Coordinates of C-alpha atoms and ligand atoms in Angstrom, one line a residue:
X77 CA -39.0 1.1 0.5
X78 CA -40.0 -2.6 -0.2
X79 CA -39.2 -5.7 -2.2
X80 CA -36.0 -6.3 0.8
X81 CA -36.3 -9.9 2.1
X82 CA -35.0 -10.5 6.0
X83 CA -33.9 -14.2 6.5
X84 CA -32.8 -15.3 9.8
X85 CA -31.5 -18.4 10.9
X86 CA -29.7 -19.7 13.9
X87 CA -25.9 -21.0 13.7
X88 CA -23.0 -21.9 16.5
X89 CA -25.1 -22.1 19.3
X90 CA -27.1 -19.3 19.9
X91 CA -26.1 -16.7 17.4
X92 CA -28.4 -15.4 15.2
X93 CA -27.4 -15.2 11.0
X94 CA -29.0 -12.8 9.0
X95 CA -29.4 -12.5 5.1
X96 CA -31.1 -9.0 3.4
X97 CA -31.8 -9.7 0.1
X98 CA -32.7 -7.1 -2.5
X99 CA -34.7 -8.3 -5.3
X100 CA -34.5 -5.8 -7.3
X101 CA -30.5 -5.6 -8.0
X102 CA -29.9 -8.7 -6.6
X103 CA -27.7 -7.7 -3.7
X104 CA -27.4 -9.7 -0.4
X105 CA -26.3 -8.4 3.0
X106 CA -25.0 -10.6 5.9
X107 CA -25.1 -8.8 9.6
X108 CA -21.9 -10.0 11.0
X109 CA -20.9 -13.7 10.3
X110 CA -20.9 -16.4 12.7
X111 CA -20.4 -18.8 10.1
X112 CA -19.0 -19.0 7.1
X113 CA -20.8 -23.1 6.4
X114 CA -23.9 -22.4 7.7
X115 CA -24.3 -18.6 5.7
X116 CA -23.6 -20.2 2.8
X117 CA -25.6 -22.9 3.4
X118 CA -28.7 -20.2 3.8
X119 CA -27.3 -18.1 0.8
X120 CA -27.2 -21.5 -1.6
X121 CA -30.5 -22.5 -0.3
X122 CA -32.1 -19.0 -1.0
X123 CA -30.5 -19.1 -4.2
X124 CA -28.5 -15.8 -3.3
X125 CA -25.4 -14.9 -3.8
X126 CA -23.7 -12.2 -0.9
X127 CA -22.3 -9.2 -1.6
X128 CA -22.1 -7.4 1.6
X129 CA -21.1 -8.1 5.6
X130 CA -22.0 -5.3 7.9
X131 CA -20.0 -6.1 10.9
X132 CA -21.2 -4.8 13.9
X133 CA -18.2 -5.9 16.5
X134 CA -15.2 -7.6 16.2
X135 CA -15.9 -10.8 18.6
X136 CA -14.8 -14.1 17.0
X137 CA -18.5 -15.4 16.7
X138 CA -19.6 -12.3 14.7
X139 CA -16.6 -11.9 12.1
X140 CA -14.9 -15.8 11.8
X141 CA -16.9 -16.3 8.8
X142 CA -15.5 -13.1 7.0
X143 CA -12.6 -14.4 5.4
X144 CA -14.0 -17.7 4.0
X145 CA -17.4 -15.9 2.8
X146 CA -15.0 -12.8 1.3
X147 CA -12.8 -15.5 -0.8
X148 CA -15.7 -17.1 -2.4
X149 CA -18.0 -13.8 -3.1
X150 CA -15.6 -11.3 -3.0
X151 CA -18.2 -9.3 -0.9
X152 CA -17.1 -6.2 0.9
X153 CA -17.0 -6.0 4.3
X154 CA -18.2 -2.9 6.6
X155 CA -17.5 -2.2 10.1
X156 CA -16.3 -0.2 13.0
X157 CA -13.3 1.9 12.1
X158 CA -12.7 1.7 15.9
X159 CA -12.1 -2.2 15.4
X160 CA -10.9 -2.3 11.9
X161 CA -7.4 -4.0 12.8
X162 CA -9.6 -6.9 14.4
X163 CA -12.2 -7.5 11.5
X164 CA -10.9 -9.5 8.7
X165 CA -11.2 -8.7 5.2
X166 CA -13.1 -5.2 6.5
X167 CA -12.5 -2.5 3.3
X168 CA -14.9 -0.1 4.4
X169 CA -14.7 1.6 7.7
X170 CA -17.3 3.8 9.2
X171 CA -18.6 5.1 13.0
X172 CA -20.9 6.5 14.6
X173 CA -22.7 9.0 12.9
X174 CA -22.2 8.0 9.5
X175 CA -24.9 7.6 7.1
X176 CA -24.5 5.4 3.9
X177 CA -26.6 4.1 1.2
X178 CA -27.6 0.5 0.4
X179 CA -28.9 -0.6 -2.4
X180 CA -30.8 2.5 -2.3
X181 CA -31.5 2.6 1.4
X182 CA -30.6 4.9 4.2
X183 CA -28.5 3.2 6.9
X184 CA -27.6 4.9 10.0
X185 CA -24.3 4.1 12.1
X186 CA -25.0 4.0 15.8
X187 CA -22.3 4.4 17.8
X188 CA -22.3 1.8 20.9
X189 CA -19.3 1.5 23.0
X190 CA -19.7 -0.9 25.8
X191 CA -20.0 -4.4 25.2
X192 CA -17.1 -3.8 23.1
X193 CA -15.4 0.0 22.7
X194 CA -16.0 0.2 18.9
X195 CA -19.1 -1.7 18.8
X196 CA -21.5 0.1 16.4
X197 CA -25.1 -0.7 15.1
X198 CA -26.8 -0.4 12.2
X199 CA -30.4 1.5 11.5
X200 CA -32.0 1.2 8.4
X201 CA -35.3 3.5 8.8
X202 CA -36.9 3.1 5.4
X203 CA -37.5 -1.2 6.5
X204 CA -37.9 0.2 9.9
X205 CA -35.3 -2.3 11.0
X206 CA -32.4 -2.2 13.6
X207 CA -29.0 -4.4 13.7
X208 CA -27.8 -3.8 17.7
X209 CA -25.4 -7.0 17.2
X210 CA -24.5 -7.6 21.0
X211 CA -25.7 -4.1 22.7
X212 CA -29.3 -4.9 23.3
X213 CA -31.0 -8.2 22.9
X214 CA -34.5 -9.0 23.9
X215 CA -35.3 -8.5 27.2
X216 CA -32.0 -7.9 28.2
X217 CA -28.7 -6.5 26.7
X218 CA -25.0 -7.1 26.4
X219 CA -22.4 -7.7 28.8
X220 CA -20.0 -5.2 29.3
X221 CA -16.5 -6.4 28.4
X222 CA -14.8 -3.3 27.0
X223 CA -16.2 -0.6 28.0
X224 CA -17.9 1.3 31.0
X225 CA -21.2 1.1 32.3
X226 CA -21.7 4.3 31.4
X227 CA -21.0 4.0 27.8
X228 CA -23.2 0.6 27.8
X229 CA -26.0 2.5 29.5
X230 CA -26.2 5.2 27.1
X231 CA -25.3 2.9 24.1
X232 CA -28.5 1.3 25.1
X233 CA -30.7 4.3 25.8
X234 CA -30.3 5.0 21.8
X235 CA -32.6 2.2 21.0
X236 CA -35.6 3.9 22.9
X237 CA -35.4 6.8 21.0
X238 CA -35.9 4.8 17.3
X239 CA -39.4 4.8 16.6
X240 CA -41.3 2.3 18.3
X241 CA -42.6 0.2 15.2
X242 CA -38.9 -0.5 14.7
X243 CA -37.9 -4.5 14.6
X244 CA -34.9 -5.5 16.6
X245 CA -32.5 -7.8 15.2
X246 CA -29.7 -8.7 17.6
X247 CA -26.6 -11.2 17.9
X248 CA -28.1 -13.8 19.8
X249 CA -31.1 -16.1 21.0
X250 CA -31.0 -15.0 24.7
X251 CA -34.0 -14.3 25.2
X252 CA -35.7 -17.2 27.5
X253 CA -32.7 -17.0 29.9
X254 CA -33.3 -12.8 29.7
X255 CA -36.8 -13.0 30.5
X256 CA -36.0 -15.3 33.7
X257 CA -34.1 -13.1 34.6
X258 CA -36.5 -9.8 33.9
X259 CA -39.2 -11.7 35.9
X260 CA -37.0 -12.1 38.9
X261 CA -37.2 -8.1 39.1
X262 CA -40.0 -6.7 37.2
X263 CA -42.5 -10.3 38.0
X264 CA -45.4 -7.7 38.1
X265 CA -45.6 -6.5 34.8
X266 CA -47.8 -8.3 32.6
X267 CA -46.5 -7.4 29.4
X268 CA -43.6 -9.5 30.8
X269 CA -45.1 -12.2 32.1
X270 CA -47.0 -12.7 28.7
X271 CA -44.2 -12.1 26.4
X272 CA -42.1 -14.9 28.6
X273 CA -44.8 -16.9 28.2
X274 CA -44.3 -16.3 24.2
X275 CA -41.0 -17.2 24.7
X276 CA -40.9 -20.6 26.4
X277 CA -43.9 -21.5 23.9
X278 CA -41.3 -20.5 20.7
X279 CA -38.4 -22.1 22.1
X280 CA -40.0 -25.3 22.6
X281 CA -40.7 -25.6 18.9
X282 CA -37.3 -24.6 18.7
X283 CA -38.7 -21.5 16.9
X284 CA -37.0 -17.9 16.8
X285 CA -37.7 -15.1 19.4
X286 CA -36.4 -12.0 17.2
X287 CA -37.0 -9.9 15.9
X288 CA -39.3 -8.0 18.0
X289 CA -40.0 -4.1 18.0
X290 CA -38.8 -1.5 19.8
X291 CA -42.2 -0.6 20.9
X292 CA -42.6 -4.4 22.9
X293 CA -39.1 -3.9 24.8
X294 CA -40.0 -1.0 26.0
X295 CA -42.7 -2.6 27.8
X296 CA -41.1 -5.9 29.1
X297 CA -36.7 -5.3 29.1
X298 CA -35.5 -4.3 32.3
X299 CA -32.7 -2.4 30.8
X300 CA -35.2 0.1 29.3
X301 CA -37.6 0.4 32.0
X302 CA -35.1 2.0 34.7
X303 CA -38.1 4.3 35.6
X304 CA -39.9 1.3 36.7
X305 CA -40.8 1.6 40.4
X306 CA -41.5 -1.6 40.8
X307 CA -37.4 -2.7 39.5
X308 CA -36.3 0.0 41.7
X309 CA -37.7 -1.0 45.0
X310 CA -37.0 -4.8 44.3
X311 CA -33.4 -3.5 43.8
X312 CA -33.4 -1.3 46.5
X313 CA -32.9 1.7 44.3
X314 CA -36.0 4.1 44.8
X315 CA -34.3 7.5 44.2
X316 CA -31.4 6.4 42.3
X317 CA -30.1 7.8 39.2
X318 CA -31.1 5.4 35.7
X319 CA -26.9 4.8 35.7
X320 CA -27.0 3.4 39.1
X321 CA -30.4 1.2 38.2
X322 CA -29.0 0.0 35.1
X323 CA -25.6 -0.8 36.7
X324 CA -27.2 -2.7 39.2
X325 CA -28.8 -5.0 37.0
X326 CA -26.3 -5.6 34.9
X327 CA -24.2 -6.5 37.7
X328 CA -27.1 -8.7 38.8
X329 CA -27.5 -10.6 35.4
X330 CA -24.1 -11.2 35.2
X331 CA -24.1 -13.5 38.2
X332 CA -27.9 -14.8 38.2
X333 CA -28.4 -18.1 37.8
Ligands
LIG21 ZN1 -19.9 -10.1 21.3
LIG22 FE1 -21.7 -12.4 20.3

């Protein structure tokens, strides 16, 4: 399916905005909102008006625009039943599993406990296009606040599975302080060393680094290479199990500086 227009923009700090605008009918989707100024600064610019906010989590910097946004579009608002009773203004409630239809198109609920327990994603396969909010970002993925590192882990696993050609979106610009940290266990893959490279050249034009595919993490994120010999002997983790591997890095990032 076509004639779908992805803009992206970067508000608060380092969260990432997104608009999906269908031409056809008009429609136009926020994933989660920062916000509320700067979306409708974007949606007035674009000359759109919004209809929808898919929420992925209920963390302030991904739902404190709902409210404001809802009162002035009267958009609906989708999001984890698991979270409902934190996500303002949310009037339609789904989970893992579920599939709904947008404007035509498939979207596929993913379920992703970890960073928070009812965090869920959305996959829309027809635009070949993934929301993961905060589970996986470029070259690196959530914290985990909520849940356990089990959960996270698998959560995570689920994006290597979408077909490769798929574009990540996620919640935020980490990615330069992700791929410092990716080198500092993986400084022998070149994929990685180039796509860093990529990285510091973008965000010194103050450009974005998203979305990238599922196909180029694969090949550069730590957290879906826990097969990698080379991350497993830097971490001391040879004949570990992938839970152990990705426990240990996560544990890592969390303190690297
Ligand atoms: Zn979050
Ligand atoms: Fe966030």
């Amino acid at each position: 399916m076509t004639d779908l227009a992805f803009h992206q923009f970067i508000c608060r700090s380092d969260n990432y905005g997104l608009l999906l605008h269908d031409h056809k009918s008009g429609a136009t989707a926020a994933i989660d909102a920062p916000d509320a100024a700067a979306i409708e600064r974007q949606l007035d610019a674009m000359g759109w008006e919004l209809t929808h906010i898919f929420t992925t989590h209920h963390h302030g910097d991904h739902v404190e625009g709902n409210l404001a946004l809802q009162k002035r579009y009267g958009c609906s608002i989708t999001g984890p039943r698991a979270e409902a009773a934190k996500i303002p203004g949310i009037n339609r409630e789904v989970t893992g599993g579920d599939n709904f239809t947008w404007e035509g198109r498939e979207v596929r609920v993913l379920d992703c406990p970890g960073h928070t327990l009812g965090h869920i994603a959305y996959h829309m396969p027809t635009e070949r296009a993934v929301f993961a909010g905060d589970t996986l970002f470029s070259l690196g993925c959530g914290r985990v606040f909520e849940g356990t590192m089990a959960q996270m882990f698998h959560s995570v696993s689920q994006f290597a599975a979408l077909p490769p050609d798929t574009k990540l979106y996620c919640g935020h610009e980490y990615t330069q302080s992700n791929a410092r940290f990716a080198l500092s266990v993986e400084p022998g893959n070149q994929v990685l060393v180039a796509r860093a490279a990529e990285v510091d050249r973008l965000r010194a034009r103050n450009l974005m680094t998203c979305p990238v595919t599922i196909a180029a993490e694969l090949a550069a994120n730590p957290f879906l290479r826990l097969w990698s010999m080379e991350i497993r002997s830097n971490l001391g983790l040879e004949s570990a199990s992938d839970l152990e591997v990705f426990t240990e890095l996560r544990e890592r990032k969390n303190s690297f500086r």
